[in-house]
Amino acid sequence: MLINRNIVALFALPFMASATASELSIGAGAAYNESPYRGYNENTKAIPLISYEGDTFYVRQTTLGFILSQSEKNELSLTASWMPLEFDPTDNDDYAMQQLDKRDSTAMAGVAWYHHERWGTVKASAAADVLDNSNGWVGELSVFHKMQIGRLSLTPALGRSLL
């Protein structure tokens, strides 16, 4: 049985955007994970944290979104995002894994749907590689709930991503 450990540490500084009710937050984070690849060492990455919510445009971590349709409970958006997953066979200790092709991070474009309820938000999204680095697709189905504790926001989430 393979058990992956993932740890994400996130730090953000809130700033107010000028002349609107929109809020801008900028910060940095770090993510650590054990690689699912045999012979591949652990991986730590810096993650930019940018959050901006406008009337028709948003930035959520590494995703830009253009809102096509929005109601009190639903939001449909076109998205563009950075997919930081990569694999370098020269960093691998296993001979068989060293024979694989290098995989670079890439840009993705797709669509996202959010459904908001009092108990949380459901997100369904799909995106495709637009730089032709992987010829891949990503699908996600998740549920999350933002909890405000004073000035601190915590957003636990449960979901499934298909790569």
mmCIF file of C-alpha atoms in Angstrom:
data_model
loop_
_atom_site.group_PDB
_atom_site.id
_atom_site.type_symbol
_atom_site.label_atom_id
_atom_site.label_comp_id
_atom_site.label_asym_id
_atom_site.label_seq_id
_atom_site.Cartn_x
_atom_site.Cartn_y
_atom_site.Cartn_z
ATOM 1 C CA MET A 1 0.000 0.000 0.000
ATOM 2 C CA LEU A 2 1.330 3.412 -0.970
ATOM 3 C CA ILE A 3 0.691 6.199 1.494
ATOM 4 C CA ASN A 4 1.654 9.678 0.375
ATOM 5 C CA ARG A 5 2.293 12.412 2.877
ATOM 6 C CA ASN A 6 1.508 15.910 1.747
ATOM 7 C CA ILE A 7 2.108 18.974 3.854
ATOM 8 C CA VAL A 8 1.209 22.475 2.765
ATOM 9 C CA ALA A 9 2.196 25.583 4.693
ATOM 10 C CA LEU A 10 0.541 28.750 3.494
ATOM 11 C CA PHE A 11 1.050 32.339 4.525
ATOM 12 C CA ALA A 12 -0.888 35.279 3.104
ATOM 13 C CA LEU A 13 -0.937 39.017 3.635
ATOM 14 C CA PRO A 14 -4.252 40.794 2.986
ATOM 15 C CA PHE A 15 -4.338 43.986 0.962
ATOM 16 C CA MET A 16 -7.354 45.981 -0.158
ATOM 17 C CA ALA A 17 -7.764 46.599 -3.889
ATOM 18 C CA SER A 18 -8.257 50.234 -4.812
ATOM 19 C CA ALA A 19 -11.676 51.770 -5.491
ATOM 20 C CA THR A 20 -13.671 48.523 -5.295
ATOM 21 C CA ALA A 21 -15.099 46.164 -2.728
ATOM 22 C CA SER A 22 -12.773 43.452 -4.068
ATOM 23 C CA GLU A 23 -10.077 42.117 -1.781
ATOM 24 C CA LEU A 24 -6.530 41.219 -2.816
ATOM 25 C CA SER A 25 -4.330 38.865 -0.799
ATOM 26 C CA ILE A 26 -0.735 38.040 -1.670
ATOM 27 C CA GLY A 27 1.442 35.471 0.027
ATOM 28 C CA ALA A 28 3.766 32.529 -0.297
ATOM 29 C CA GLY A 29 3.511 28.910 0.633
ATOM 30 C CA ALA A 30 5.439 25.685 0.511
ATOM 31 C CA ALA A 31 4.272 22.182 -0.312
ATOM 32 C CA TYR A 32 6.069 18.951 0.567
ATOM 33 C CA ASN A 33 5.091 15.574 -0.807
ATOM 34 C CA GLU A 34 6.443 12.088 -1.176
ATOM 35 C CA SER A 35 6.671 11.191 -4.827
ATOM 36 C CA PRO A 36 4.561 8.285 -6.076
ATOM 37 C CA TYR A 37 7.428 7.399 -8.449
ATOM 38 C CA ARG A 38 9.722 4.555 -7.366
ATOM 39 C CA GLY A 39 13.249 5.790 -6.632
ATOM 40 C CA TYR A 40 12.231 9.445 -6.672
ATOM 41 C CA ASN A 41 13.029 11.582 -3.659
ATOM 42 C CA GLU A 42 10.675 13.834 -1.740
ATOM 43 C CA ASN A 43 9.787 17.138 -3.282
ATOM 44 C CA THR A 44 9.369 20.624 -1.822
ATOM 45 C CA LYS A 45 7.994 23.474 -3.941
ATOM 46 C CA ALA A 46 7.349 27.148 -3.381
ATOM 47 C CA ILE A 47 3.750 28.125 -4.141
ATOM 48 C CA PRO A 48 2.629 31.670 -4.942
ATOM 49 C CA LEU A 49 -0.589 32.552 -3.149
ATOM 50 C CA ILE A 50 -2.630 35.206 -4.861
ATOM 51 C CA SER A 51 -6.295 35.743 -4.172
ATOM 52 C CA TYR A 52 -8.445 38.346 -5.877
ATOM 53 C CA GLU A 53 -12.224 38.277 -6.330
ATOM 54 C CA GLY A 54 -13.708 40.739 -8.805
ATOM 55 C CA ASP A 55 -17.159 40.941 -10.382
ATOM 56 C CA THR A 56 -16.223 38.953 -13.506
ATOM 57 C CA PHE A 57 -12.576 38.012 -12.927
ATOM 58 C CA TYR A 58 -10.730 36.172 -10.154
ATOM 59 C CA VAL A 59 -7.299 34.848 -9.197
ATOM 60 C CA ARG A 60 -7.321 31.854 -6.830
ATOM 61 C CA GLN A 61 -3.825 30.569 -5.997
ATOM 62 C CA THR A 62 -2.436 29.614 -9.437
ATOM 63 C CA THR A 63 -5.751 29.839 -11.340
ATOM 64 C CA LEU A 64 -7.137 32.780 -13.308
ATOM 65 C CA GLY A 65 -10.867 32.703 -13.913
ATOM 66 C CA PHE A 66 -13.352 34.597 -16.060
ATOM 67 C CA ILE A 67 -16.910 34.243 -14.756
ATOM 68 C CA LEU A 68 -19.355 33.389 -17.553
ATOM 69 C CA SER A 69 -22.440 33.021 -15.369
ATOM 70 C CA GLN A 70 -23.040 33.707 -11.695
ATOM 71 C CA SER A 71 -26.020 33.473 -9.368
ATOM 72 C CA GLU A 72 -26.391 33.322 -5.603
ATOM 73 C CA LYS A 73 -25.706 29.568 -5.605
ATOM 74 C CA ASN A 74 -23.830 28.819 -8.844
ATOM 75 C CA GLU A 75 -20.799 30.071 -10.736
ATOM 76 C CA LEU A 76 -19.488 28.914 -14.136
ATOM 77 C CA SER A 77 -16.017 30.080 -15.205
ATOM 78 C CA LEU A 78 -13.412 29.696 -17.915
ATOM 79 C CA THR A 79 -10.046 29.037 -16.268
ATOM 80 C CA ALA A 80 -6.319 29.186 -16.991
ATOM 81 C CA SER A 81 -3.870 27.726 -14.492
ATOM 82 C CA TRP A 82 -0.331 26.523 -13.898
ATOM 83 C CA MET A 83 0.147 22.780 -13.303
ATOM 84 C CA PRO A 84 3.391 22.461 -11.281
ATOM 85 C CA LEU A 85 3.718 18.663 -11.597
ATOM 86 C CA GLU A 86 6.981 17.555 -13.199
ATOM 87 C CA PHE A 87 9.306 14.562 -13.419
ATOM 88 C CA ASP A 88 13.045 14.539 -14.180
ATOM 89 C CA PRO A 89 14.380 11.004 -14.789
ATOM 90 C CA THR A 90 17.954 12.133 -14.053
ATOM 91 C CA ASP A 91 16.880 12.812 -10.444
ATOM 92 C CA ASN A 92 15.683 9.213 -10.034
ATOM 93 C CA ASP A 93 17.688 6.448 -8.366
ATOM 94 C CA ASP A 94 15.909 3.602 -10.188
ATOM 95 C CA TYR A 95 17.313 2.494 -13.583
ATOM 96 C CA ALA A 96 13.901 1.652 -15.087
ATOM 97 C CA MET A 97 12.495 5.042 -14.048
ATOM 98 C CA GLN A 98 15.523 6.791 -15.609
ATOM 99 C CA GLN A 99 14.325 5.509 -19.008
ATOM 100 C CA LEU A 100 11.105 7.547 -18.841
ATOM 101 C CA ASP A 101 10.650 10.882 -20.609
ATOM 102 C CA LYS A 102 11.056 14.143 -18.729
ATOM 103 C CA ARG A 103 7.763 15.824 -17.823
ATOM 104 C CA ASP A 104 7.626 19.594 -17.423
ATOM 105 C CA SER A 105 5.130 21.774 -15.605
ATOM 106 C CA THR A 106 2.554 23.278 -17.941
ATOM 107 C CA ALA A 107 -0.341 25.680 -18.429
ATOM 108 C CA MET A 108 -3.903 24.373 -18.375
ATOM 109 C CA ALA A 109 -7.152 25.867 -19.706
ATOM 110 C CA GLY A 110 -10.615 24.679 -18.839
ATOM 111 C CA VAL A 111 -13.922 25.243 -17.133
ATOM 112 C CA ALA A 112 -14.989 25.256 -13.463
ATOM 113 C CA TRP A 113 -18.410 25.094 -11.813
ATOM 114 C CA TYR A 114 -19.002 26.030 -8.169
ATOM 115 C CA HIS A 115 -22.220 25.360 -6.254
ATOM 116 C CA HIS A 116 -22.510 27.248 -2.941
ATOM 117 C CA GLU A 117 -24.580 26.094 0.039
ATOM 118 C CA ARG A 118 -24.540 27.029 3.740
ATOM 119 C CA TRP A 119 -22.668 23.803 4.566
ATOM 120 C CA GLY A 120 -19.957 24.425 1.942
ATOM 121 C CA THR A 121 -19.103 24.629 -1.728
ATOM 122 C CA VAL A 122 -18.945 21.894 -4.357
ATOM 123 C CA LYS A 123 -16.436 22.359 -7.188
ATOM 124 C CA ALA A 124 -16.333 20.404 -10.456
ATOM 125 C CA SER A 125 -13.701 21.294 -13.041
ATOM 126 C CA ALA A 126 -11.891 20.007 -16.117
ATOM 127 C CA ALA A 127 -8.819 21.423 -17.861
ATOM 128 C CA ALA A 128 -6.440 20.460 -20.676
ATOM 129 C CA ASP A 129 -2.725 21.069 -21.278
ATOM 130 C CA VAL A 130 -2.432 24.036 -23.665
ATOM 131 C CA LEU A 131 1.388 24.022 -23.980
ATOM 132 C CA ASP A 132 1.458 20.405 -25.204
ATOM 133 C CA ASN A 133 3.903 19.403 -22.439
ATOM 134 C CA SER A 134 1.850 16.410 -21.338
ATOM 135 C CA ASN A 135 -1.131 16.188 -23.709
ATOM 136 C CA GLY A 136 -3.030 15.647 -20.471
ATOM 137 C CA TRP A 137 -6.373 16.425 -18.922
ATOM 138 C CA VAL A 138 -7.226 17.089 -15.293
ATOM 139 C CA GLY A 139 -10.615 16.621 -13.687
ATOM 140 C CA GLU A 140 -11.544 17.591 -10.130
ATOM 141 C CA LEU A 141 -14.544 17.089 -7.886
ATOM 142 C CA SER A 142 -14.266 18.534 -4.383
ATOM 143 C CA VAL A 143 -16.205 19.989 -1.490
ATOM 144 C CA PHE A 144 -14.860 22.646 0.874
ATOM 145 C CA HIS A 145 -16.029 24.970 3.619
ATOM 146 C CA LYS A 146 -14.368 28.258 4.568
ATOM 147 C CA MET A 147 -14.149 28.859 8.315
ATOM 148 C CA GLN A 148 -13.407 32.372 9.556
ATOM 149 C CA ILE A 149 -11.650 32.577 12.935
ATOM 150 C CA GLY A 150 -11.028 36.257 13.574
ATOM 151 C CA ARG A 151 -8.637 37.379 10.818
ATOM 152 C CA LEU A 152 -7.624 33.786 10.053
ATOM 153 C CA SER A 153 -9.405 31.811 7.319
ATOM 154 C CA LEU A 154 -9.209 28.026 7.196
ATOM 155 C CA THR A 155 -10.651 26.108 4.254
ATOM 156 C CA PRO A 156 -10.668 22.347 4.761
ATOM 157 C CA ALA A 157 -11.429 20.431 1.561
ATOM 158 C CA LEU A 158 -12.135 16.878 0.492
ATOM 159 C CA GLY A 159 -11.935 15.914 -3.137
ATOM 160 C CA ARG A 160 -10.630 13.796 -5.945
ATOM 161 C CA SER A 161 -8.426 14.866 -8.842
ATOM 162 C CA LEU A 162 -7.957 12.721 -11.917
ATOM 163 C CA LEU A 163 -4.790 13.356 -13.911
#
